[in-house]
Amino acid sequence: MFDDLDIFAAVVEHSSLNRASRQLNLSQPALSRKISKLEERLGVSLFNRFGKRLELTEVGRLTYTYALEQRLQRSKFLEALSKFKEGEPQLVTLGASLTTLQTTLPPLVNAYMEKYPAAELKLITGRTHEIVSSVSEGRSDVGIVASSIQEPGLRCIPLFEDQLRLVVSEHHPLTLSAKLTMDDLSRLPMILFSKGTWYRRMTDELFQRCGTDPDVRMEIDSFEAIVRLLPTIKAAALLPKSYLRPELLNGGGLVSLHIKELEQTQRTTCLIYPGNGGLSTASRCLVQVTEEVFLTDQE
């Protein structure tokens, strides 16, 4: 019947059996029979006929509206279906905690879009507990968080270990020290991550355990802003090792310094997604690319 509805719509749009028959490549008698059979099947008259002139009945107008809706829905369905046939994923929503947004996401997004250039990637950001809730409640398909989590109904795949490192400009006095301890950070001008974030809580807990009282000059929620400001205000910062790209350290004017106590800040960045096997094609593609980017070198 849906093909007949398309034929009926063509007759309406051409306002003539003769013109519609030419467009449909059907003889006019064959077209008339198809319209008559559709009317018989529906049990109504779709047209009032005045010689060669056709005029839609009220139910004919209703049927034409329905035919247009079916045409639109079929077009959307075929477009979506074609993407599956081509192996291209559909829209996928990725949730990322604020810290992973700046460390983990850039290489992942680049790899995903390079492999699936026609893909649609939507990003939701928030704190770790917000991303966990987002994935649990279905608002995000997949999530990346900077800690290992145990949440009913979610799978948690460890991607890599990370820890904080002391970062200063290459001309900072601390670069001359043979060995550093947390005591060296007391009264040291520092830029810290904003309060309320996971990295800031971890930093504050470390300072409390070690009895360290730094001179906090700024609190910023952007790693990029922090590294740009370090040389200007001659301060130090604690940044995740995963963020310290070679271009920042080799010729970038920054130095990463080792402090034994910072090993206590080691955390695992993880991929999370529903464990009920209900992942969409797009979500499975994103999970696969994530594992390729972060786990291949570990094998």
Short mmCIF file of C-alpha atoms in Angstrom, two decimals:
data_model
loop_
_atom_site.label_atom_id
_atom_site.label_comp_id
_atom_site.label_asym_id
_atom_site.label_seq_id
_atom_site.Cartn_x
_atom_site.Cartn_y
_atom_site.Cartn_z
CA MET A 1 0.00 0.00 0.00
CA PHE A 2 2.90 2.38 0.66
CA ASP A 3 3.91 2.34 -3.02
CA ASP A 4 0.31 3.17 -3.92
CA LEU A 5 0.41 6.09 -1.49
CA ASP A 6 3.47 7.44 -3.30
CA ILE A 7 1.61 7.16 -6.59
CA PHE A 8 -1.43 8.87 -5.08
CA ALA A 9 0.78 11.71 -3.77
CA ALA A 10 2.31 12.15 -7.22
CA VAL A 11 -1.16 12.53 -8.76
CA VAL A 12 -2.05 15.16 -6.15
CA GLU A 13 1.18 17.07 -6.72
CA HIS A 14 0.80 17.08 -10.51
CA SER A 15 -2.97 17.82 -10.35
CA SER A 16 -3.35 15.59 -13.38
CA LEU A 17 -3.37 11.87 -14.17
CA ASN A 18 -1.73 12.61 -17.49
CA ARG A 19 1.23 14.55 -16.05
CA ALA A 20 1.61 12.10 -13.13
CA SER A 21 1.63 9.11 -15.49
CA ARG A 22 4.51 10.62 -17.47
CA GLN A 23 6.50 11.33 -14.31
CA LEU A 24 5.87 7.82 -12.94
CA ASN A 25 6.48 6.17 -16.32
CA LEU A 26 3.06 4.49 -16.18
CA SER A 27 0.30 4.49 -18.73
CA GLN A 28 -2.66 6.62 -17.76
CA PRO A 29 -5.06 3.61 -17.63
CA ALA A 30 -2.60 1.74 -15.37
CA LEU A 31 -2.33 4.76 -13.11
CA SER A 32 -6.11 5.10 -12.93
CA ARG A 33 -6.41 1.43 -11.93
CA LYS A 34 -3.87 1.87 -9.12
CA ILE A 35 -5.76 4.86 -7.72
CA SER A 36 -9.06 2.95 -7.96
CA LYS A 37 -7.55 -0.06 -6.17
CA LEU A 38 -6.21 2.19 -3.41
CA GLU A 39 -9.68 3.69 -2.96
CA GLU A 40 -11.18 0.20 -2.81
CA ARG A 41 -8.62 -0.89 -0.24
CA LEU A 42 -9.26 2.15 1.93
CA GLY A 43 -13.03 2.05 1.35
CA VAL A 44 -13.24 5.77 0.55
CA SER A 45 -13.16 8.13 -2.43
CA LEU A 46 -9.95 10.15 -2.59
CA PHE A 47 -10.95 12.39 -5.49
CA ASN A 48 -14.05 14.06 -6.83
CA ARG A 49 -13.82 13.70 -10.61
CA PHE A 50 -15.02 16.46 -12.90
CA GLY A 51 -14.17 15.16 -16.36
CA LYS A 52 -10.37 15.22 -16.55
CA ARG A 53 -10.13 17.48 -13.51
CA LEU A 54 -9.50 15.92 -10.09
CA GLU A 55 -10.34 17.49 -6.77
CA LEU A 56 -9.29 16.01 -3.43
CA THR A 57 -12.04 14.97 -1.06
CA GLU A 58 -11.69 15.70 2.64
CA VAL A 59 -10.46 12.17 3.28
CA GLY A 60 -8.21 12.58 0.23
CA ARG A 61 -6.50 15.55 1.91
CA LEU A 62 -6.08 13.47 5.07
CA THR A 63 -4.59 10.63 3.04
CA TYR A 64 -2.22 12.99 1.23
CA THR A 65 -0.94 14.32 4.57
CA TYR A 66 -0.36 10.75 5.73
CA ALA A 67 1.42 9.91 2.46
CA LEU A 68 3.82 12.83 2.97
CA GLU A 69 4.56 11.71 6.53
CA GLN A 70 5.29 8.20 5.31
CA ARG A 71 7.57 9.55 2.59
CA LEU A 72 9.54 11.58 5.14
CA GLN A 73 9.82 8.69 7.61
CA ARG A 74 10.94 6.30 4.88
CA SER A 75 13.57 8.80 3.71
CA LYS A 76 14.95 9.12 7.26
CA PHE A 77 14.96 5.35 7.68
CA LEU A 78 16.80 4.75 4.40
CA GLU A 79 19.36 7.43 5.24
CA ALA A 80 20.04 5.83 8.62
CA LEU A 81 20.14 2.37 7.07
CA SER A 82 22.68 3.46 4.47
CA LYS A 83 25.09 4.52 7.19
CA PHE A 84 24.92 1.07 8.78
CA LYS A 85 25.57 -0.50 5.38
CA GLU A 86 28.60 1.74 4.93
CA GLY A 87 29.93 0.82 8.37
CA GLU A 88 29.61 4.38 9.64
CA PRO A 89 28.45 4.86 13.25
CA GLN A 90 25.58 7.11 14.19
CA LEU A 91 25.56 9.78 16.89
CA VAL A 92 27.31 8.78 20.10
CA THR A 93 27.30 10.79 23.33
CA LEU A 94 30.54 10.73 25.31
CA GLY A 95 30.70 11.88 28.91
CA ALA A 96 34.07 13.09 30.20
CA SER A 97 35.17 14.42 33.55
CA LEU A 98 36.77 17.87 33.44
CA THR A 99 40.30 16.57 33.92
CA THR A 100 40.08 13.83 31.29
CA LEU A 101 38.64 16.44 28.93
CA GLN A 102 42.06 18.10 28.88
CA THR A 103 44.28 15.03 28.99
CA THR A 104 42.62 11.96 27.49
CA LEU A 105 40.10 13.36 25.04
CA PRO A 106 42.25 15.10 22.39
CA PRO A 107 44.04 11.95 21.12
CA LEU A 108 40.86 9.88 21.41
CA VAL A 109 38.67 12.30 19.47
CA ASN A 110 41.33 12.66 16.78
CA ALA A 111 41.61 8.89 16.35
CA TYR A 112 37.83 8.37 16.31
CA MET A 113 37.10 11.10 13.78
CA GLU A 114 39.98 9.96 11.58
CA LYS A 115 38.54 6.44 11.48
CA TYR A 116 34.90 7.57 11.18
CA PRO A 117 34.94 11.01 9.52
CA ALA A 118 31.15 11.00 9.05
CA ALA A 119 30.49 10.21 12.72
CA GLU A 120 28.62 12.57 15.03
CA LEU A 121 30.18 12.92 18.48
CA LYS A 122 28.38 14.76 21.25
CA LEU A 123 30.32 15.62 24.40
CA ILE A 124 28.96 16.01 27.93
CA THR A 125 31.36 17.27 30.61
CA GLY A 126 31.11 17.24 34.37
CA ARG A 127 32.71 15.93 37.52
CA THR A 128 33.41 12.23 37.91
CA HIS A 129 30.25 11.40 39.86
CA GLU A 130 28.17 13.36 37.35
CA ILE A 131 29.60 11.39 34.42
CA VAL A 132 28.98 8.10 36.22
CA SER A 133 25.34 9.11 36.76
CA SER A 134 25.06 10.28 33.15
CA VAL A 135 26.14 6.87 31.82
CA SER A 136 24.02 4.97 34.36
CA GLU A 137 20.92 6.96 33.43
CA GLY A 138 21.50 6.72 29.67
CA ARG A 139 22.23 10.40 29.05
CA SER A 140 25.73 9.42 27.91
CA ASP A 141 26.50 6.27 25.94
CA VAL A 142 30.11 6.00 27.11
CA GLY A 143 32.15 7.81 29.76
CA ILE A 144 35.79 8.48 30.62
CA VAL A 145 36.68 9.28 34.21
CA ALA A 146 39.96 9.83 36.05
CA SER A 147 39.39 7.11 38.64
CA SER A 148 38.37 3.48 38.88
CA ILE A 149 34.71 3.11 39.82
CA GLN A 150 32.48 0.29 40.96
CA GLU A 151 28.91 1.03 39.92
CA PRO A 152 26.15 -1.59 39.51
CA GLY A 153 25.25 -2.03 35.86
CA LEU A 154 28.41 -0.41 34.48
CA ARG A 155 31.58 -1.91 33.05
CA CYS A 156 34.81 -0.17 34.01
CA ILE A 157 37.83 -0.72 31.73
CA PRO A 158 41.20 0.60 33.04
CA LEU A 159 42.98 2.58 30.32
CA PHE A 160 46.17 3.84 31.95
CA GLU A 161 47.76 4.79 35.26
CA ASP A 162 48.35 8.46 35.99
CA GLN A 163 49.90 10.48 38.79
CA LEU A 164 50.72 14.08 39.61
CA ARG A 165 54.08 15.62 38.77
CA LEU A 166 55.62 18.87 39.96
CA VAL A 167 55.95 21.24 37.00
CA VAL A 168 57.96 24.48 36.90
CA SER A 169 59.51 26.70 34.24
CA GLU A 170 62.98 25.67 33.07
CA HIS A 171 64.54 28.63 34.91
CA HIS A 172 62.89 27.95 38.28
CA PRO A 173 65.29 27.57 41.26
CA LEU A 174 63.90 24.11 42.07
CA THR A 175 65.40 22.73 38.86
CA LEU A 176 68.82 23.05 40.53
CA SER A 177 67.88 20.79 43.46
CA ALA A 178 69.28 17.26 43.34
CA LYS A 179 66.40 15.80 45.33
CA LEU A 180 63.02 17.26 46.23
CA THR A 181 60.54 16.41 48.97
CA MET A 182 57.11 17.73 49.87
CA ASP A 183 58.79 20.03 52.39
CA ASP A 184 60.16 22.01 49.44
CA LEU A 185 56.60 22.91 48.49
CA SER A 186 55.81 24.67 51.77
CA ARG A 187 55.53 28.44 51.18
CA LEU A 188 56.29 27.80 47.50
CA PRO A 189 54.21 29.97 45.11
CA MET A 190 51.86 27.56 43.35
CA ILE A 191 48.94 27.48 40.95
CA LEU A 192 46.39 24.83 41.91
CA PHE A 193 43.40 23.35 40.18
CA SER A 194 40.02 24.78 41.22
CA LYS A 195 38.37 23.61 44.44
CA GLY A 196 35.75 20.88 44.20
CA THR A 197 37.49 19.03 41.39
CA TRP A 198 38.89 15.53 41.76
CA TYR A 199 42.49 16.66 41.19
CA ARG A 200 42.17 19.44 43.75
CA ARG A 201 40.77 17.09 46.39
CA MET A 202 43.63 14.69 45.75
CA THR A 203 46.15 17.54 45.99
CA ASP A 204 44.67 18.89 49.23
CA GLU A 205 44.66 15.41 50.78
CA LEU A 206 48.32 15.01 49.85
CA PHE A 207 49.24 18.38 51.37
CA GLN A 208 47.38 17.48 54.56
CA ARG A 209 49.09 14.10 54.90
CA CYS A 210 52.52 15.60 54.33
CA GLY A 211 51.96 18.75 56.40
CA THR A 212 52.65 20.92 53.35
CA ASP A 213 51.45 24.53 53.26
CA PRO A 214 52.12 26.07 49.83
CA ASP A 215 51.60 29.71 48.89
CA VAL A 216 48.56 29.35 46.62
CA ARG A 217 48.67 32.25 44.16
CA MET A 218 45.92 31.13 41.77
CA GLU A 219 43.19 28.50 41.42
CA ILE A 220 42.32 27.64 37.81
CA ASP A 221 40.33 24.82 36.20
CA SER A 222 42.34 24.79 32.96
CA PHE A 223 45.63 22.93 32.60
CA GLU A 224 46.41 25.01 29.50
CA ALA A 225 46.03 28.25 31.43
CA ILE A 226 48.17 26.91 34.27
CA VAL A 227 51.13 26.00 32.06
CA ARG A 228 50.98 29.37 30.30
CA LEU A 229 51.09 31.22 33.62
CA LEU A 230 53.86 29.23 35.31
CA PRO A 231 56.81 31.16 33.78
CA THR A 232 55.07 34.53 34.17
CA ILE A 233 54.45 34.37 37.91
CA LYS A 234 57.43 32.07 38.66
CA ALA A 235 55.17 29.52 40.30
CA ALA A 236 54.94 25.72 40.40
CA ALA A 237 52.00 23.40 39.75
CA LEU A 238 50.99 19.79 40.23
CA LEU A 239 49.76 18.41 36.92
CA PRO A 240 48.83 14.90 35.76
CA LYS A 241 51.63 13.11 33.96
CA SER A 242 49.24 12.28 31.09
CA TYR A 243 48.92 15.99 30.29
CA LEU A 244 52.65 16.61 30.05
CA ARG A 245 53.01 16.18 26.31
CA PRO A 246 56.52 16.17 24.81
CA GLU A 247 55.99 19.58 23.21
CA LEU A 248 55.49 21.11 26.68
CA LEU A 249 58.67 19.64 28.14
CA ASN A 250 61.02 19.45 25.17
CA GLY A 251 61.50 23.02 24.07
CA GLY A 252 58.27 24.17 25.67
CA GLY A 253 60.01 25.88 28.56
CA LEU A 254 58.68 23.55 31.30
CA VAL A 255 60.34 20.91 33.47
CA SER A 256 58.73 17.95 35.23
CA LEU A 257 60.31 17.21 38.62
CA HIS A 258 60.05 13.98 40.59
CA ILE A 259 58.97 13.91 44.23
CA LYS A 260 58.67 10.50 45.86
CA GLU A 261 55.49 11.38 47.75
CA LEU A 262 53.67 12.19 44.51
CA GLU A 263 53.58 8.47 43.75
CA GLN A 264 50.77 8.36 46.31
CA THR A 265 48.58 10.26 43.84
CA GLN A 266 48.51 7.45 41.29
CA ARG A 267 45.04 6.92 39.85
CA THR A 268 43.56 4.92 36.99
CA THR A 269 41.78 6.62 34.11
CA CYS A 270 38.91 4.37 33.02
CA LEU A 271 36.36 3.85 30.29
CA ILE A 272 32.83 3.18 31.53
CA TYR A 273 29.73 2.01 29.68
CA PRO A 274 26.55 -0.01 30.38
CA GLY A 275 27.29 -3.66 31.04
CA ASN A 276 23.95 -5.01 29.82
CA GLY A 277 25.16 -5.54 26.24
CA GLY A 278 22.86 -2.85 24.87
CA LEU A 279 25.54 -0.69 23.23
CA SER A 280 24.65 0.90 19.92
CA THR A 281 26.86 0.46 16.87
CA ALA A 282 28.28 3.95 17.41
CA SER A 283 29.05 3.22 21.06
CA ARG A 284 30.79 -0.05 20.21
CA CYS A 285 32.90 1.78 17.62
CA LEU A 286 33.93 4.39 20.19
CA VAL A 287 34.79 1.72 22.77
CA GLN A 288 36.90 -0.11 20.18
CA VAL A 289 38.81 3.03 19.18
CA THR A 290 39.38 3.96 22.84
CA GLU A 291 40.90 0.55 23.52
CA GLU A 292 43.04 0.82 20.38
CA VAL A 293 44.38 4.22 21.44
CA PHE A 294 45.15 3.47 25.07
CA LEU A 295 45.56 -0.29 25.41
CA THR A 296 47.46 -1.32 22.26
CA ASP A 297 50.83 -0.20 23.63
CA GLN A 298 50.23 -2.15 26.84
CA GLU A 299 49.87 -5.52 25.11
#
